C-alpha cells in the first residue's frame, strides 16, 4: 500500500489539531490526495520529538508546517 501524501500529527484535546484536520481534510478532498492522521501520544518516539509542537503536517515525508496549516500553502506543496 502506498504511503499517504499528507500526514498530520495530532493529539486528543488539541484545538489547533482540530482546525488543522479540517484544513487537511478539505484540501486533500479538493486535490484528490491521500492523507492520514497519527496520534503523537500513541508513539513514544513521536511524542518525544514533537511534544507540544502539534499539529505537525508532512507532505511526501517532509515537514510542511506545525501549529497551523495554511490551505493555500498546502495546495501549493501538493502541486495543486
Coordinates of N, CA, C and O in Angstrom, one line a residue:
X1 N 0.8 -1.2 0.0 CA 0.0 0.0 0.0 C 0.9 1.2 0.0 O 1.9 1.3 0.7
X2 N 0.5 2.2 -0.8 CA 1.3 3.5 -0.9 C 1.1 4.3 0.4 O 0.1 4.2 1.1
X3 N 2.2 5.1 0.7 CA 2.1 6.0 1.8 C 1.2 7.2 1.4 O 1.2 7.6 0.3
X4 N 0.5 7.7 2.4 CA -0.3 8.9 2.1 C 0.6 10.1 1.8 O 1.7 10.2 2.4
X5 N 0.2 11.0 1.0 CA 1.0 12.2 0.6 C 1.1 13.1 1.8 O 2.1 13.8 2.0
X6 N 0.0 13.2 2.6 CA -0.1 14.2 3.7 C -0.3 13.3 5.0 O -1.1 12.5 5.0
X7 N 0.6 13.6 6.0 CA 0.4 13.0 7.3 C 0.3 14.2 8.3 O 1.1 15.1 8.3
X8 N -0.7 14.1 9.1 CA -1.0 15.1 10.2 C -0.8 14.4 11.5 O -1.5 13.5 11.9
X9 N 0.2 15.0 12.3 CA 0.4 14.5 13.7 C -0.5 15.3 14.6 O -0.5 16.6 14.6
X10 N -1.3 14.7 15.5 CA -2.2 15.3 16.3 C -2.2 14.7 17.7 O -1.5 13.7 17.9
X11 N -3.0 15.3 18.6 CA -3.2 14.7 19.9 C -4.6 15.0 20.4 O -5.2 16.1 19.9
X12 N -5.2 14.2 21.1 CA -6.6 14.5 21.6 C -6.6 15.7 22.5 O -5.7 16.0 23.2
X13 N -7.7 16.5 22.3 CA -7.9 17.7 23.1 C -7.2 18.9 22.6 O -7.1 19.9 23.3
X14 N -6.6 18.8 21.5 CA -5.8 19.9 20.9 C -6.7 20.7 19.9 O -7.0 20.2 18.8
X15 N -7.1 21.9 20.2 CA -8.0 22.7 19.3 C -7.3 23.1 18.0 O -7.9 23.1 17.0
X16 N -6.0 23.3 18.1 CA -5.2 23.6 16.8 C -5.2 22.3 15.9 O -5.3 22.4 14.7
X17 N -5.2 21.2 16.5 CA -5.2 19.9 15.8 C -6.5 19.8 15.1 O -6.6 19.4 13.9
X18 N -7.6 20.1 15.8 CA -8.9 20.0 15.2 C -9.0 21.0 13.9 O -9.6 20.6 12.9
X19 N -8.5 22.2 14.1 CA -8.5 23.1 13.0 C -7.7 22.6 11.8 O -8.1 22.7 10.6
X20 N -6.5 22.1 12.1 CA -5.6 21.6 11.0 C -6.2 20.4 10.3 O -6.1 20.3 9.1
X21 N -6.9 19.5 11.1 CA -7.6 18.4 10.5 C -8.6 18.8 9.5 O -8.7 18.2 8.4
X22 N -9.4 19.9 9.8 CA -10.4 20.4 8.8 C -9.7 20.9 7.5 O -10.2 20.6 6.4
X23 N -8.6 21.6 7.7 CA -7.9 22.1 6.5 C -7.3 21.0 5.7 O -7.5 21.0 4.4
X24 N -6.7 20.1 6.3 CA -6.1 18.9 5.6 C -7.2 18.1 4.9 O -7.0 17.8 3.7
X25 N -8.2 17.9 5.6 CA -9.4 17.1 5.0 C -9.9 17.8 3.8 O -10.1 17.2 2.7
X26 N -10.1 19.1 3.8 CA -10.7 19.9 2.7 C -9.7 19.9 1.5 O -10.1 19.7 0.4
X27 N -8.5 20.2 1.8 CA -7.5 20.4 0.7 C -7.3 19.0 0.0 O -7.3 19.0 -1.2
X28 N -7.2 18.0 0.8 CA -6.9 16.7 0.2 C -8.1 16.2 -0.6 O -8.0 15.6 -1.6
X29 N -9.3 16.5 -0.1 CA -10.5 16.1 -0.8 C -10.6 16.9 -2.2 O -10.9 16.3 -3.2
X30 N -10.2 18.2 -2.1 CA -10.3 19.0 -3.3 C -9.2 18.6 -4.3 O -9.4 18.8 -5.5
X31 N -8.1 18.2 -3.9 CA -7.0 17.9 -4.8 C -6.8 16.4 -5.1 O -6.0 16.0 -5.9
X32 N -7.6 15.6 -4.4 CA -7.5 14.1 -4.6 C -6.3 13.4 -4.1 O -6.0 12.3 -4.5
X33 N -5.7 14.0 -3.0 CA -4.5 13.5 -2.4 C -4.9 12.6 -1.2 O -5.8 12.9 -0.5
X34 N -4.0 11.6 -1.0 CA -4.2 10.7 0.2 C -3.7 11.4 1.4 O -2.7 12.2 1.3
X35 N -4.2 11.1 2.6 CA -3.8 11.7 3.8 C -4.1 10.7 5.0 O -4.9 9.8 4.9
X36 N -3.4 10.9 6.1 CA -3.5 10.1 7.3 C -3.3 11.0 8.5 O -2.6 12.0 8.5
X37 N -3.9 10.5 9.6 CA -3.7 11.2 10.9 C -3.0 10.2 11.8 O -3.3 9.0 11.8
X38 N -2.0 10.7 12.6 CA -1.3 9.9 13.6 C -1.3 10.6 14.9 O -1.1 11.9 15.0
X39 N -1.6 9.9 15.9 CA -1.6 10.5 17.3 C -0.2 10.4 17.9 O 0.3 9.3 18.1
X40 N 0.3 11.6 18.2 CA 1.7 11.6 18.8 C 1.8 10.9 20.1 O 2.9 10.3 20.5
X41 N 0.7 10.8 20.8 CA 0.7 10.2 22.2 C 0.7 8.7 22.1 O 0.9 8.0 23.1
X42 N 0.4 8.2 20.9 CA 0.4 6.7 20.7 C 1.8 6.2 20.3 O 1.9 5.0 20.2
X43 N 2.7 7.1 20.1 CA 4.1 6.7 19.7 C 5.1 7.4 20.5 O 5.2 8.6 20.4
X44 N 5.8 6.7 21.3 CA 6.8 7.3 22.2 C 7.8 8.2 21.5 O 8.2 9.3 22.0
X45 N 8.3 7.7 20.3 CA 9.3 8.5 19.6 C 8.7 9.8 19.1 O 9.3 10.8 19.2
X46 N 7.5 9.7 18.5 CA 6.8 11.0 18.0 C 6.6 11.9 19.2 O 6.8 13.1 19.0
X47 N 6.1 11.4 20.3 CA 5.8 12.2 21.4 C 7.0 12.9 21.9 O 7.0 14.1 22.2
X48 N 8.2 12.2 22.0 CA 9.4 12.8 22.5 C 9.9 13.9 21.5 O 10.5 14.9 21.9
X49 N 9.7 13.7 20.2 CA 10.2 14.6 19.2 C 9.4 15.8 19.1 O 9.9 17.0 18.9
X50 N 8.0 15.7 19.1 CA 7.2 16.8 18.8 C 6.4 17.4 20.0 O 5.9 18.5 19.9
X51 N 6.5 16.7 21.1 CA 5.9 17.2 22.4 C 4.7 18.2 22.1 O 3.6 17.7 21.8
X52 N 4.9 19.4 22.4 CA 3.8 20.4 22.2 C 3.8 21.2 20.9 O 3.2 22.2 20.8
X53 N 4.5 20.6 19.9 CA 4.5 21.3 18.6 C 3.5 20.7 17.7 O 3.7 20.7 16.5
X54 N 2.4 20.2 18.2 CA 1.4 19.6 17.3 C 0.3 20.7 17.1 O 0.1 21.6 17.9
X55 N -0.4 20.7 16.0 CA -0.3 19.7 14.9 C 1.0 19.9 14.1 O 1.5 21.0 14.0
X56 N 1.5 18.8 13.5 CA 2.6 18.9 12.5 C 2.1 18.2 11.2 O 1.5 17.1 11.3
X57 N 2.3 18.9 10.1 CA 1.9 18.4 8.8 C 3.1 18.1 8.0 O 4.1 18.8 7.9
X58 N 3.1 16.9 7.4 CA 4.1 16.4 6.5 C 3.6 16.2 5.1 O 2.4 15.8 5.0
X59 N 4.3 16.6 4.1 CA 3.9 16.4 2.7 C 5.0 15.6 2.1 O 6.2 16.0 2.1
X60 N 4.7 14.4 1.6 CA 5.7 13.5 1.0 C 6.9 13.2 1.9 O 8.0 13.2 1.5
X61 N 6.6 13.1 3.2 CA 7.6 12.8 4.2 C 8.4 13.9 4.7 O 9.3 13.8 5.5
X62 N 8.2 15.1 4.2 CA 8.9 16.3 4.6 C 8.0 17.2 5.4 O 6.9 17.5 5.1
X63 N 8.6 17.7 6.6 CA 7.7 18.6 7.4 C 7.3 19.8 6.6 O 8.2 20.5 6.1
X64 N 6.1 20.1 6.6 CA 5.5 21.2 5.9 C 5.1 22.3 6.8 O 5.4 23.5 6.5
X65 N 4.5 22.0 8.0 CA 4.1 23.1 8.9 C 3.8 22.5 10.3 O 3.6 21.3 10.4
X66 N 3.9 23.4 11.3 CA 3.4 23.0 12.6 C 2.6 24.1 13.2 O 2.7 25.3 12.8
X67 N 1.7 23.7 14.1 CA 0.7 24.6 14.8 C -0.4 25.0 13.9 O -1.6 24.8 14.3
X68 N -0.2 25.5 12.7 CA -1.2 26.0 11.8 C -1.0 25.4 10.4 O 0.2 25.4 10.0
X69 N -2.1 25.1 9.7 CA -1.9 24.7 8.3 C -2.6 25.7 7.4 O -3.8 26.0 7.6
X70 N -1.9 26.3 6.5 CA -2.5 27.2 5.6 C -2.9 26.5 4.3 O -2.1 25.8 3.7
X71 N -4.2 26.6 4.0 CA -4.7 25.8 2.9 C -4.0 26.1 1.6 O -3.7 25.2 0.8
X72 N -3.7 27.4 1.3 CA -3.1 27.7 0.0 C -1.7 27.2 0.0 O -1.3 26.6 -1.1
X73 N -1.0 27.2 1.1 CA 0.4 26.7 1.1 C 0.4 25.2 1.0 O 1.2 24.6 0.3
X74 N -0.6 24.5 1.6 CA -0.7 23.1 1.4 C -1.0 22.7 0.0 O -0.4 21.8 -0.6
X75 N -2.0 23.4 -0.6 CA -2.3 23.1 -2.0 C -1.1 23.3 -2.9 O -0.8 22.5 -3.8
X76 N -0.3 24.3 -2.7 CA 0.9 24.6 -3.4 C 1.9 23.5 -3.2 O 2.5 23.0 -4.2
X77 N 2.1 23.0 -2.0 CA 3.0 21.9 -1.7 C 2.6 20.6 -2.4 O 3.5 19.8 -2.8
X78 N 1.3 20.5 -2.6 CA 0.8 19.3 -3.3 C 0.8 19.4 -4.8 O 0.4 18.5 -5.5
X79 N 1.2 20.6 -5.3 CA 1.2 20.8 -6.7 C -0.1 21.1 -7.3 O -0.3 20.8 -8.5
X80 N -1.1 21.5 -6.5 CA -2.4 21.7 -7.0 C -2.6 23.1 -7.7 O -1.8 24.0 -7.4

